[in-house]
Coordinates of C-alpha atoms and ligand atoms in Angstrom, one line a residue:
M22 CA 0.0 0.0 0.0
G23 CA 1.5 3.5 -1.2
S24 CA 1.8 6.2 1.5
G25 CA -0.7 8.4 -0.6
Q26 CA -3.3 5.7 -0.4
A27 CA -2.8 5.1 3.4
M28 CA -3.0 9.1 3.8
L29 CA -6.3 9.2 1.9
L30 CA -7.8 6.4 4.2
V31 CA -6.7 8.3 7.4
L32 CA -8.4 11.2 6.0
L33 CA -11.4 9.5 5.1
S34 CA -11.7 8.0 8.5
L35 CA -11.0 11.4 10.0
A36 CA -13.9 12.9 8.1
A37 CA -16.3 10.2 9.1
L38 CA -15.4 10.8 12.7
C39 CA -15.8 14.5 12.3
R40 CA -19.4 14.2 10.7
S41 CA -20.6 12.0 13.3
A42 CA -19.4 14.1 16.1
M43 CA -20.5 17.4 14.5
H44 CA -23.9 16.3 13.0
Q45 CA -26.8 16.2 15.5
E46 CA -28.7 13.1 16.3
S47 CA -30.8 11.8 13.5
T48 CA -34.4 13.1 13.4
I49 CA -37.2 12.2 11.5
Q50 CA -39.3 14.1 8.6
C51 CA -42.6 12.5 7.9
G52 CA -45.0 12.9 5.2
S53 CA -47.8 11.2 3.7
E54 CA -47.0 8.2 1.2
S55 CA -50.1 6.2 0.5
G56 CA -48.7 4.4 -2.6
P57 CA -45.6 2.1 -2.7
S58 CA -42.3 3.6 -1.8
P59 CA -39.9 4.4 -4.6
E60 CA -37.4 2.0 -3.1
W61 CA -39.9 -0.9 -3.8
M62 CA -39.1 -0.6 -7.5
V63 CA -35.4 -1.3 -6.9
Q64 CA -33.7 -4.5 -6.0
H65 CA -31.6 -4.2 -2.8
T66 CA -29.0 -6.7 -1.9
L67 CA -29.1 -5.7 1.8
T68 CA -31.8 -4.3 3.6
P69 CA -32.3 -3.1 7.3
G70 CA -33.6 -5.3 9.9
D71 CA -37.2 -4.9 11.6
L72 CA -38.2 -2.6 14.4
R73 CA -37.6 -3.6 17.8
D74 CA -40.8 -2.2 19.4
L75 CA -44.0 -0.4 18.3
R76 CA -46.5 1.5 20.4
V77 CA -49.5 3.6 20.1
E78 CA -51.0 5.9 22.5
L79 CA -53.6 9.0 22.3
V80 CA -52.8 12.5 22.5
K81 CA -55.0 15.4 22.6
T82 CA -53.8 18.2 20.4
N83 CA -54.6 21.8 20.6
I84 CA -55.5 22.0 16.9
E85 CA -59.2 23.3 17.2
A86 CA -60.1 21.6 14.1
E87 CA -63.1 19.6 15.2
D88 CA -62.5 15.9 14.9
Y89 CA -58.6 16.2 14.7
S90 CA -58.5 16.7 18.4
V91 CA -57.3 13.4 19.2
L92 CA -54.4 11.8 17.5
M93 CA -52.2 8.7 17.7
N94 CA -48.8 8.9 19.1
I95 CA -47.0 6.1 17.5
S96 CA -43.6 5.6 18.8
W97 CA -40.9 3.0 17.8
I98 CA -37.5 1.7 18.8
L99 CA -35.0 0.7 16.3
R100 CA -33.1 -2.6 16.5
A101 CA -29.5 -2.0 17.7
D102 CA -27.7 -4.3 15.0
A103 CA -25.4 -3.5 12.0
S104 CA -28.0 -3.2 9.4
I105 CA -29.0 0.1 10.8
R106 CA -26.6 1.6 8.5
L107 CA -28.6 0.8 5.6
L108 CA -31.9 2.4 7.1
K109 CA -33.2 5.3 5.4
A110 CA -36.8 5.5 6.5
T111 CA -39.6 3.9 8.3
K112 CA -43.1 3.6 6.9
I113 CA -46.2 3.3 9.1
C114 CA -49.6 2.4 7.8
M115 CA -52.9 2.5 9.7
T116 CA -56.2 0.8 8.9
G117 CA -59.2 1.6 10.9
K118 CA -62.2 -0.7 11.1
S119 CA -65.6 0.9 12.2
H120 CA -68.7 2.0 10.2
V121 CA -66.3 3.6 8.0
H122 CA -63.0 2.0 6.8
S123 CA -59.9 4.3 6.7
Y124 CA -56.4 3.6 5.5
S125 CA -53.4 5.9 5.5
C126 CA -49.9 5.7 5.3
V127 CA -46.8 8.0 6.4
R128 CA -43.3 7.7 5.5
C129 CA -40.7 9.0 8.1
N130 CA -37.5 9.8 6.7
Y131 CA -34.3 9.9 9.0
T132 CA -32.6 13.1 8.4
E133 CA -29.0 11.6 9.0
A134 CA -27.6 8.0 8.0
F135 CA -27.1 6.2 11.3
Q136 CA -23.5 5.9 12.2
S137 CA -23.9 3.9 15.4
Q138 CA -26.1 1.2 16.6
T139 CA -27.1 3.3 19.7
R140 CA -27.6 6.9 20.4
P141 CA -24.4 8.8 21.1
S142 CA -25.7 9.3 24.6
G143 CA -26.1 5.6 25.0
G144 CA -29.8 4.9 24.7
K145 CA -31.6 2.9 21.9
W146 CA -32.8 4.9 18.9
T147 CA -36.4 5.8 19.5
F148 CA -38.6 7.9 17.6
S149 CA -42.2 9.1 17.4
Y150 CA -44.8 10.4 15.0
V151 CA -47.9 12.0 16.1
G152 CA -50.7 11.9 13.5
F153 CA -53.7 9.9 12.2
P154 CA -56.8 11.2 13.7
V155 CA -58.5 8.9 16.1
E156 CA -62.2 8.0 16.0
L157 CA -64.4 6.6 18.7
S158 CA -64.4 2.8 19.6
T159 CA -62.6 1.7 16.5
L160 CA -60.2 -1.0 15.9
Y161 CA -56.8 -0.1 14.3
F162 CA -54.3 -2.1 12.7
I163 CA -50.9 -0.3 12.7
G164 CA -48.0 -1.8 10.8
A165 CA -44.5 -0.5 10.3
H166 CA -41.6 -1.6 8.3
N167 CA -38.3 -0.1 7.5
I168 CA -37.0 1.2 4.1
P169 CA -35.3 0.3 2.0
N170 CA -37.8 -2.8 2.4
A171 CA -37.2 -6.2 1.3
N172 CA -37.4 -7.2 -2.4
M173 CA -40.8 -7.5 -4.1
N174 CA -41.5 -11.1 -3.5
E175 CA -39.8 -11.5 -0.2
D176 CA -41.5 -11.2 3.0
G177 CA -40.1 -8.2 4.5
P178 CA -39.8 -7.8 8.3
S179 CA -42.4 -5.7 9.8
L180 CA -44.0 -5.1 13.1
S181 CA -47.9 -4.5 13.7
V182 CA -49.9 -3.8 16.6
N183 CA -53.8 -3.7 17.3
F184 CA -55.3 -0.7 19.0
T185 CA -58.8 -0.3 19.8
S186 CA -59.6 3.3 20.6
P187 CA -61.8 3.9 23.7
G188 CA -65.3 5.5 23.8
C189 CA -66.4 8.9 25.1
L190 CA -65.7 8.3 28.6
D191 CA -62.0 7.9 28.3
H192 CA -60.0 10.8 29.8
V193 CA -58.6 11.8 26.3
M194 CA -61.5 11.0 24.0
K195 CA -63.9 12.8 26.0
Y196 CA -62.6 16.1 24.4
K197 CA -63.7 15.1 20.9
K198 CA -66.5 17.3 19.6
K199 CA -68.7 14.5 19.3
C200 CA -68.3 13.3 22.9
I201 CA -68.7 16.8 24.3
E202 CA -72.0 17.2 22.5
A203 CA -73.0 13.7 23.9
G204 CA -72.3 15.1 27.3
S205 CA -68.8 13.8 28.0
L206 CA -67.8 16.8 30.0
W207 CA -71.0 16.7 32.2
D208 CA -70.5 15.6 35.8
P209 CA -73.7 14.5 37.0
N210 CA -72.4 13.6 40.4
I211 CA -75.1 11.2 41.0
T212 CA -76.2 10.3 44.7
A213 CA -78.6 7.8 45.5
C214 CA -80.0 6.3 48.6
K215 CA -82.6 4.0 49.8
K216 CA -85.1 5.7 51.8
D217 CA -87.3 2.8 52.6
E218 CA -88.4 -0.6 51.0
K219 CA -90.3 1.3 48.2
M220 CA -88.4 4.5 47.7
V221 CA -85.0 5.6 46.3
E222 CA -83.9 9.2 46.3
V223 CA -81.5 10.2 43.4
N224 CA -79.8 13.6 43.2
F225 CA -77.9 14.6 40.3
T226 CA -76.5 17.8 38.7
I227 CA -78.2 19.1 35.7
S228 CA -76.3 19.7 32.4
S229 CA -76.4 23.0 30.6
L230 CA -77.0 20.8 27.3
G231 CA -80.5 19.9 28.2
D232 CA -83.4 19.5 30.7
R233 CA -84.8 16.1 30.0
Y234 CA -83.5 13.0 31.8
M235 CA -84.7 9.4 32.7
V236 CA -83.4 7.9 35.8
L237 CA -83.7 4.2 36.3
I238 CA -83.0 1.8 39.1
Q239 CA -82.0 -1.7 38.2
H240 CA -80.4 -4.7 39.5
N241 CA -80.5 -7.3 36.8
T242 CA -83.9 -6.2 36.1
V243 CA -85.4 -2.7 35.9
M244 CA -86.9 -1.9 39.4
G245 CA -88.2 1.5 38.8
F246 CA -87.6 4.7 36.7
S247 CA -89.0 8.3 36.3
N248 CA -88.6 11.0 33.9
V249 CA -87.2 14.4 35.1
V250 CA -87.4 17.7 33.5
E251 CA -85.6 20.4 35.3
N252 CA -84.8 23.7 34.0
K253 CA -84.6 25.8 37.3
L254 CA -82.2 24.0 39.6
T255 CA -78.7 23.1 38.7
R256 CA -79.0 20.1 41.0
T257 CA -82.1 18.0 41.1
S258 CA -83.8 15.5 43.4
V259 CA -86.1 12.7 42.5
V260 CA -87.8 10.0 44.4
I261 CA -88.4 6.8 42.5
L262 CA -90.7 4.0 43.4
V263 CA -89.0 0.6 43.3
T264 CA -90.0 -3.1 43.5
G265 CA -87.5 -5.2 45.3
E266 CA -84.3 -4.7 47.2
S267 CA -82.8 -1.3 45.9
E268 CA -79.8 -1.2 48.2
G269 CA -76.6 -1.9 46.2
A270 CA -78.7 -1.4 42.8
V271 CA -77.3 0.6 39.9
V272 CA -79.0 4.0 39.2
Q273 CA -78.5 4.9 35.5
V274 CA -79.2 8.6 34.5
T275 CA -80.0 9.0 30.6
P276 CA -79.9 12.4 29.5
Y277 CA -81.9 13.5 26.2
F278 CA -79.8 16.5 25.0
R279 CA -80.7 18.3 21.9
T280 CA -77.4 17.5 20.4
C281 CA -77.5 13.7 20.9
G282 CA -81.2 12.9 21.3
N283 CA -81.5 9.2 22.4
D284 CA -77.8 8.4 22.1
C285 CA -76.4 10.7 24.8
I286 CA -73.9 9.1 27.2
R287 CA -75.6 7.5 30.1
R288 CA -74.2 7.7 33.8
K289 CA -74.2 5.3 36.4
G290 CA -74.2 5.5 40.3
I291 CA -75.0 3.0 43.2
V292 CA -77.8 3.1 45.6
I293 CA -76.8 3.0 49.2
L294 CA -78.7 3.4 52.4
C295 CA -80.0 6.9 53.4
P296 CA -78.3 8.1 56.5
Q297 CA -80.9 7.9 59.3
T298 CA -81.9 11.4 60.2
G299 CA -84.6 12.2 62.8
G300 CA -84.6 8.7 64.3
P301 CA -86.5 8.0 67.6
L302 CA -83.5 9.2 69.9
P303 CA -83.4 12.9 68.9
L304 CA -87.1 12.9 69.0
D305 CA -87.3 11.8 72.8
N306 CA -84.7 14.4 73.7
N307 CA -86.7 17.1 72.0
R308 CA -90.0 16.1 73.2
A309 CA -90.0 18.8 76.1
A310 CA -89.0 21.6 73.9
L311 CA -91.2 20.4 71.1
G312 CA -94.3 20.9 73.6
G313 CA -93.4 24.7 74.1
W314 CA -93.2 25.2 70.3
L315 CA -96.0 23.1 69.4
P316 CA -98.9 25.8 69.0
L317 CA -96.8 28.0 67.0
F318 CA -95.8 25.1 64.8
L319 CA -99.3 24.1 64.1
V320 CA -100.1 27.8 63.2
L321 CA -97.3 27.6 60.7
L322 CA -98.2 24.3 59.4
V323 CA -101.7 25.6 58.6
A324 CA -100.5 28.8 57.1
T325 CA -98.1 26.8 54.8
W326 CA -101.0 24.4 53.9
V327 CA -103.3 27.5 52.9
L328 CA -100.5 28.9 51.0
A329 CA -99.7 25.6 49.2
V330 CA -103.4 25.0 48.3
G331 CA -103.6 28.7 46.9
I332 CA -100.4 28.3 44.7
Y333 CA -101.8 24.9 43.6
L334 CA -105.1 26.3 42.5
T335 CA -103.4 29.4 40.6
W336 CA -101.1 27.1 38.9
R337 CA -103.0 24.0 38.4
Q338 CA -103.1 24.7 34.6
E339 CA -99.4 24.8 34.4
R340 CA -99.0 21.8 36.6
I341 CA -101.0 19.7 34.2
K342 CA -98.5 20.4 31.7
M343 CA -95.6 18.9 33.6
M344 CA -94.4 15.7 33.7
S345 CA -96.2 13.3 36.2
F346 CA -94.6 10.5 38.1
P347 CA -95.9 6.9 38.2
T348 CA -97.7 7.5 41.6
T349 CA -100.1 10.0 40.0
T350 CA -101.0 7.8 37.1
T351 CA -101.1 4.2 38.4
L352 CA -103.9 5.1 40.7
L353 CA -106.3 5.6 37.7
P354 CA -107.8 2.9 35.5
L355 CA -105.4 1.4 33.3
I356 CA -105.0 0.5 29.7
K357 CA -103.0 -3.0 29.5
V358 CA -100.4 -2.9 26.7
L359 CA -98.1 -5.7 25.9
V360 CA -94.9 -4.5 24.3
V361 CA -92.8 -7.0 22.3
Y362 CA -89.6 -5.8 20.8
P363 CA -86.5 -7.6 19.1
S364 CA -83.5 -8.2 21.1
E365 CA -81.3 -6.0 19.2
I366 CA -83.1 -2.9 20.4
C367 CA -81.3 -0.9 23.0
F368 CA -83.5 -1.8 25.9
H369 CA -82.6 1.1 28.2
H370 CA -83.1 4.2 26.0
T371 CA -85.8 2.8 23.7
V372 CA -87.9 0.4 25.5
C373 CA -87.8 2.1 28.8
Y374 CA -88.3 5.3 27.3
F375 CA -91.4 4.2 25.3
T376 CA -92.8 2.2 28.4
D377 CA -92.5 5.4 30.4
F378 CA -94.1 7.3 27.7
L379 CA -97.1 4.9 27.7
Q380 CA -97.3 4.7 31.5
N381 CA -97.1 8.4 32.2
H382 CA -98.7 9.9 29.3
C383 CA -101.2 7.4 28.2
R384 CA -102.3 5.9 31.4
S385 CA -101.3 2.6 30.4
E386 CA -100.2 -0.5 32.3
V387 CA -97.2 -1.9 30.4
I388 CA -96.4 -5.8 30.2
L389 CA -92.9 -6.2 29.4
E390 CA -91.0 -9.6 28.9
K391 CA -88.0 -8.2 30.7
W392 CA -89.9 -7.6 33.9
Q393 CA -91.6 -11.1 34.1
K394 CA -88.7 -13.3 33.5
K395 CA -89.5 -15.5 36.4
K396 CA -93.1 -15.9 35.3
I397 CA -92.0 -16.7 31.9
A398 CA -89.6 -19.5 33.2
E399 CA -92.3 -20.9 35.3
M400 CA -95.1 -20.8 32.6
G401 CA -93.1 -21.3 29.5
P402 CA -92.7 -18.5 26.9
V403 CA -95.7 -19.7 24.6
Q404 CA -98.1 -19.9 27.4
W405 CA -96.9 -16.7 29.0
L406 CA -97.4 -14.9 25.6
T407 CA -100.8 -16.5 25.0
T408 CA -102.1 -15.4 28.5
Q409 CA -100.7 -11.9 28.1
K410 CA -102.0 -11.4 24.7
Q411 CA -105.5 -12.2 26.1
A412 CA -105.1 -10.0 29.0
A413 CA -103.7 -7.1 27.0
D414 CA -105.9 -4.4 25.3
R415 CA -103.1 -3.7 22.9
V416 CA -100.1 -5.5 21.6
I417 CA -97.5 -3.2 20.2
F418 CA -94.5 -4.3 18.3
L419 CA -91.7 -1.8 19.0
L420 CA -89.2 -1.7 16.2
S421 CA -86.1 0.4 15.9
N422 CA -83.3 0.7 13.1
D423 CA -81.1 2.2 15.7
D424 CA -77.6 0.8 15.4
N425 CA -75.8 3.3 17.2
S426 CA -72.3 2.3 18.5
I427 CA -72.7 4.5 21.6
C428 CA -75.9 2.5 22.3
D429 CA -74.0 -0.8 22.0
A430 CA -71.1 0.2 24.2
T431 CA -73.1 1.5 27.0
C432 CA -76.4 -0.3 26.9
G433 CA -74.8 -3.8 27.2
H434 CA -77.9 -5.3 25.8
R435 CA -76.2 -7.1 23.0
E436 CA -73.0 -8.0 24.9
G437 CA -75.2 -10.5 26.7
S438 CA -75.4 -9.2 30.3
P439 CA -76.1 -12.0 32.7
S440 CA -79.8 -11.3 32.9
D441 CA -79.9 -11.4 29.0
N442 CA -79.2 -15.1 28.2
S443 CA -82.8 -16.0 28.1
Q444 CA -84.6 -16.7 24.8
D445 CA -85.4 -13.7 22.6
L446 CA -89.3 -13.7 22.8
F447 CA -89.6 -11.6 19.9
P448 CA -89.7 -14.1 16.9
L449 CA -92.0 -16.3 19.2
A450 CA -94.6 -13.5 19.7
F451 CA -94.1 -12.5 16.0
N452 CA -95.1 -16.1 15.0
L453 CA -97.8 -16.6 17.5
F454 CA -99.6 -13.5 16.8
C455 CA -99.1 -13.7 13.1
S456 CA -102.4 -15.7 12.6
D457 CA -104.3 -13.0 14.2
L458 CA -102.9 -10.3 11.7
S459 CA -104.8 -12.0 8.9
S460 CA -108.2 -11.6 10.6
Q461 CA -109.8 -8.3 10.7
N462 CA -111.4 -9.1 14.0
H463 CA -108.2 -9.2 15.9
L464 CA -106.4 -6.7 13.9
H465 CA -107.5 -3.9 16.1
K466 CA -105.3 -5.1 18.9
Y467 CA -102.1 -4.6 17.2
M468 CA -99.9 -1.6 16.4
V469 CA -96.3 -1.1 15.1
V470 CA -94.2 1.5 16.4
Y471 CA -90.9 2.6 15.1
F472 CA -88.4 4.4 17.1
S473 CA -85.8 6.6 15.2
G474 CA -85.9 6.9 11.6
A475 CA -87.4 5.1 8.8
D476 CA -88.9 1.6 8.7
T477 CA -86.3 -1.1 9.2
K478 CA -85.5 -3.6 6.6
N479 CA -86.7 -6.3 8.8
N480 CA -88.3 -9.9 8.1
Y481 CA -91.6 -8.9 9.6
E482 CA -93.7 -8.7 6.5
A483 CA -96.9 -9.4 8.1
L484 CA -96.6 -6.5 10.3
H485 CA -97.4 -4.2 7.3
V486 CA -101.1 -4.7 7.8
C487 CA -100.9 -3.3 11.3
P488 CA -101.1 0.7 11.9
K489 CA -97.6 2.0 12.0
Y490 CA -96.3 5.0 14.0
H491 CA -93.0 6.8 14.1
L492 CA -92.2 8.2 17.5
M493 CA -91.9 10.9 18.5
K494 CA -93.0 12.2 15.1
D495 CA -96.6 10.5 15.0
S496 CA -97.1 10.5 18.7
N497 CA -100.3 12.4 18.4
A498 CA -101.7 10.1 15.9
F499 CA -100.5 7.0 18.0
R500 CA -102.3 8.4 21.1
V501 CA -105.5 8.9 19.1
E502 CA -105.5 5.4 17.8
L503 CA -104.7 3.9 21.2
L504 CA -107.5 6.0 22.6
R505 CA -109.9 4.9 19.9
V506 CA -109.4 1.2 20.6
I507 CA -109.6 1.7 24.2
S508 CA -113.0 3.2 23.8
H509 CA -114.2 -0.3 22.6
V510 CA -112.6 -1.9 25.6
S511 CA -113.5 0.4 28.7
M512 CA -115.9 3.3 27.9
G513 CA -115.6 6.2 30.3
K514 CA -112.1 5.7 31.4
Q515 CA -110.2 7.1 28.3
S516 CA -111.5 10.8 28.4
Q517 CA -108.1 11.9 29.5
A518 CA -106.2 8.8 28.9
C519 CA -103.2 10.6 27.1
H520 CA -101.9 14.0 28.2
S521 CA -101.8 16.2 25.1
S522 CA -98.8 18.2 26.0
Y523 CA -96.2 15.6 25.8
S524 CA -93.3 17.3 24.2
P525 CA -91.0 15.1 21.7
L526 CA -87.5 15.2 21.6
Ligands
LIG30 C1 -38.5 11.0 2.2 O1 -37.6 10.4 1.1 C2 -38.2 10.1 -0.1 C3 -37.2 9.4 -1.1 O2 -35.8 10.1 -0.9 C4 -38.8 11.3 -0.7 O3 -39.5 10.8 -2.0 C5 -39.9 12.0 0.1 O4 -40.4 13.2 -0.4 C6 -39.2 12.2 1.5 N1 -40.3 12.6 2.5 C7 -40.1 13.6 3.3 C8 -41.4 13.9 4.2 O5 -39.0 14.4 3.4
LIG31 C1 -45.2 10.2 22.1 O1 -44.7 9.2 22.8 C2 -43.2 9.3 23.0 C3 -42.8 7.8 23.6 O2 -43.8 7.5 24.6 C4 -43.1 10.4 24.1 O3 -41.4 10.5 24.4 C5 -43.4 11.6 23.4 O4 -43.4 12.8 24.1 C6 -44.9 11.6 22.8 N1 -45.4 12.6 22.2 C7 -46.5 13.5 22.7 C8 -46.6 14.6 21.7 O5 -47.2 13.1 23.5
LIG32 C1 -54.9 -8.0 15.5 O1 -56.3 -8.3 15.1 C2 -56.5 -9.4 14.1 C3 -57.9 -9.6 14.0 O2 -58.6 -9.4 15.1 C4 -55.8 -10.7 14.5 O3 -55.9 -11.4 13.4 C5 -54.2 -10.3 14.7 O4 -53.7 -11.5 15.2 C6 -54.1 -9.2 15.8 N1 -52.9 -8.9 15.8 C7 -52.0 -8.6 17.1 C8 -50.8 -8.3 16.9 O5 -52.8 -8.6 18.1
LIG33 C1 -71.1 15.8 44.7 O1 -72.2 15.9 45.4 C2 -71.8 15.9 46.8 C3 -73.1 15.9 47.5 O2 -73.9 17.0 47.1 C4 -70.9 16.8 47.2 O3 -70.4 16.8 48.6 C5 -69.5 16.8 46.4 O4 -68.6 17.8 46.6 C6 -69.9 16.8 44.9 N1 -68.7 16.4 44.3 C7 -68.4 17.1 43.2 C8 -67.3 16.7 42.4 O5 -68.9 18.0 42.7
LIG34 C1 -80.5 15.0 47.7 O1 -80.6 16.4 48.1 C2 -81.5 16.8 49.3 C3 -81.6 18.3 49.3 O2 -80.3 18.8 49.2 C4 -80.9 16.1 50.5 O3 -81.6 16.4 51.7 C5 -80.6 14.6 50.3 O4 -80.1 14.0 51.3 C6 -79.9 14.2 49.1 N1 -80.0 12.9 48.9 C7 -78.9 12.1 48.3 C8 -79.1 10.7 48.1 O5 -78.0 12.7 48.2

């Protein structure tokens, strides 16, 4: 080897040393690259190895552009081996699967060629890319491979991860516009306590998004519920009549905001025992004191009563318009209505809502399969349905084309909660009642009610002969029809069977 050549080599190595010392650590420059990478077209004898690790997490960004507020932070670690010298870029592709399919790729070029297998500071080479807007409750496949990639018909090394984005209650996702509109930032601070065997008191904070709510107490089955309309107070209190042991039961508050209608985020709480106030002990202690105050107390009581009656009479008209609670209506003669619905209906916000409407605004007694599971088990479904059909003044088929993912996620109905493993009665009811549908004599008993949107594309052709109603759009026509049939059944008790001031969503 000549000295000139040796000199050249020394100079070259010095230059390489200087370069690695002077230049900053390699960073990345990322840009969208949906098609194949240009390197794909060229044969490479040597290619870099795969990634060591790939992770995805959510980040909330400050970009105010609506749905782009939650992005993926994809981070990866390079494998510390000699092939890192060949690495030019890393390509990351994302496929999202929900109602809409999404697919997108980005290519991140390394700004400097890698001179060492680890960072000059010692750690592994780690990079991250923040991008790809994240939708709610969506399954994402994220795959990454290094460039130059393997030749066209070789299986290149790549790393992929699955990632399911959470729903609106997640601490990051709740800031998405869609979630905020569905009430994700509302803190109802639900407190609920068992007052006695029959009553549960529920308090919660009202949202500024709307004033209509449904409160439901359930423990495997629904034990009681009530509608609440509150536009004055910020925190409301409602007493709900329940059947069965309510301590430890779940209280669910379903809001009906203008922005999300039936699909707002429902909130839950637990029923605890009410703290014992004014028990026998303090009463004993206060008996003497009470004696002295008794006359004044009675005068006050009478005055209050007179005032209350006055107010009541003055505002009676107003009061009729307000929502009524089950206690006020169940005392009056009832119309028996059997409601049957397919299992895919979201029970809590469709069936309960409708039932509540019937009970509180149409003076109906509702028979629901869900509330008679024990009886059905004893009698057998066919016998139970036959008996109920005979007992009922009306049979309503409740249908819905509601296939909302928020419903699925929180309703739990389709996920098969422990109480839902029983047989779906709807097809049975449909087949059993089908013969009636062809006879004019029996037809008056049946009605079809659609919740949300147009007719479902369902297999229940025979139901086309029944009168059909879309709630809440046709709620007036529905009430008229319900009333008309009731007049056959029980003259005289129908005059005010339905309140006319029910306000639809
Ligand atoms: C990355 O490098 C490729 C090939 O040199 C080039 O086509 C592409 O524009 C680069 N991308 C970015 C974001 O710099
Ligand atoms: C993305 O994740 C990486 C690795 O966990 C982290 O170092 C980086 O700060 C994150 N970026 C943002 C914007 O949160
Ligand atoms: C991702 O999910 C798909 C389909 O559910 C499955 O086939 C694949 O094995 C999963 N991959 C990983 C890395 O979990
Ligand atoms: C929730 O309500 C209770 C009772 O009214 C109150 O003591 C508590 O501070 C409230 N919590 C929040 C976070 O508002
Ligand atoms: C509900 O609020 C009322 C009035 O503030 C209070 O007396 C009651 O204890 C509260 N009940 C629950 C269950 O928080």
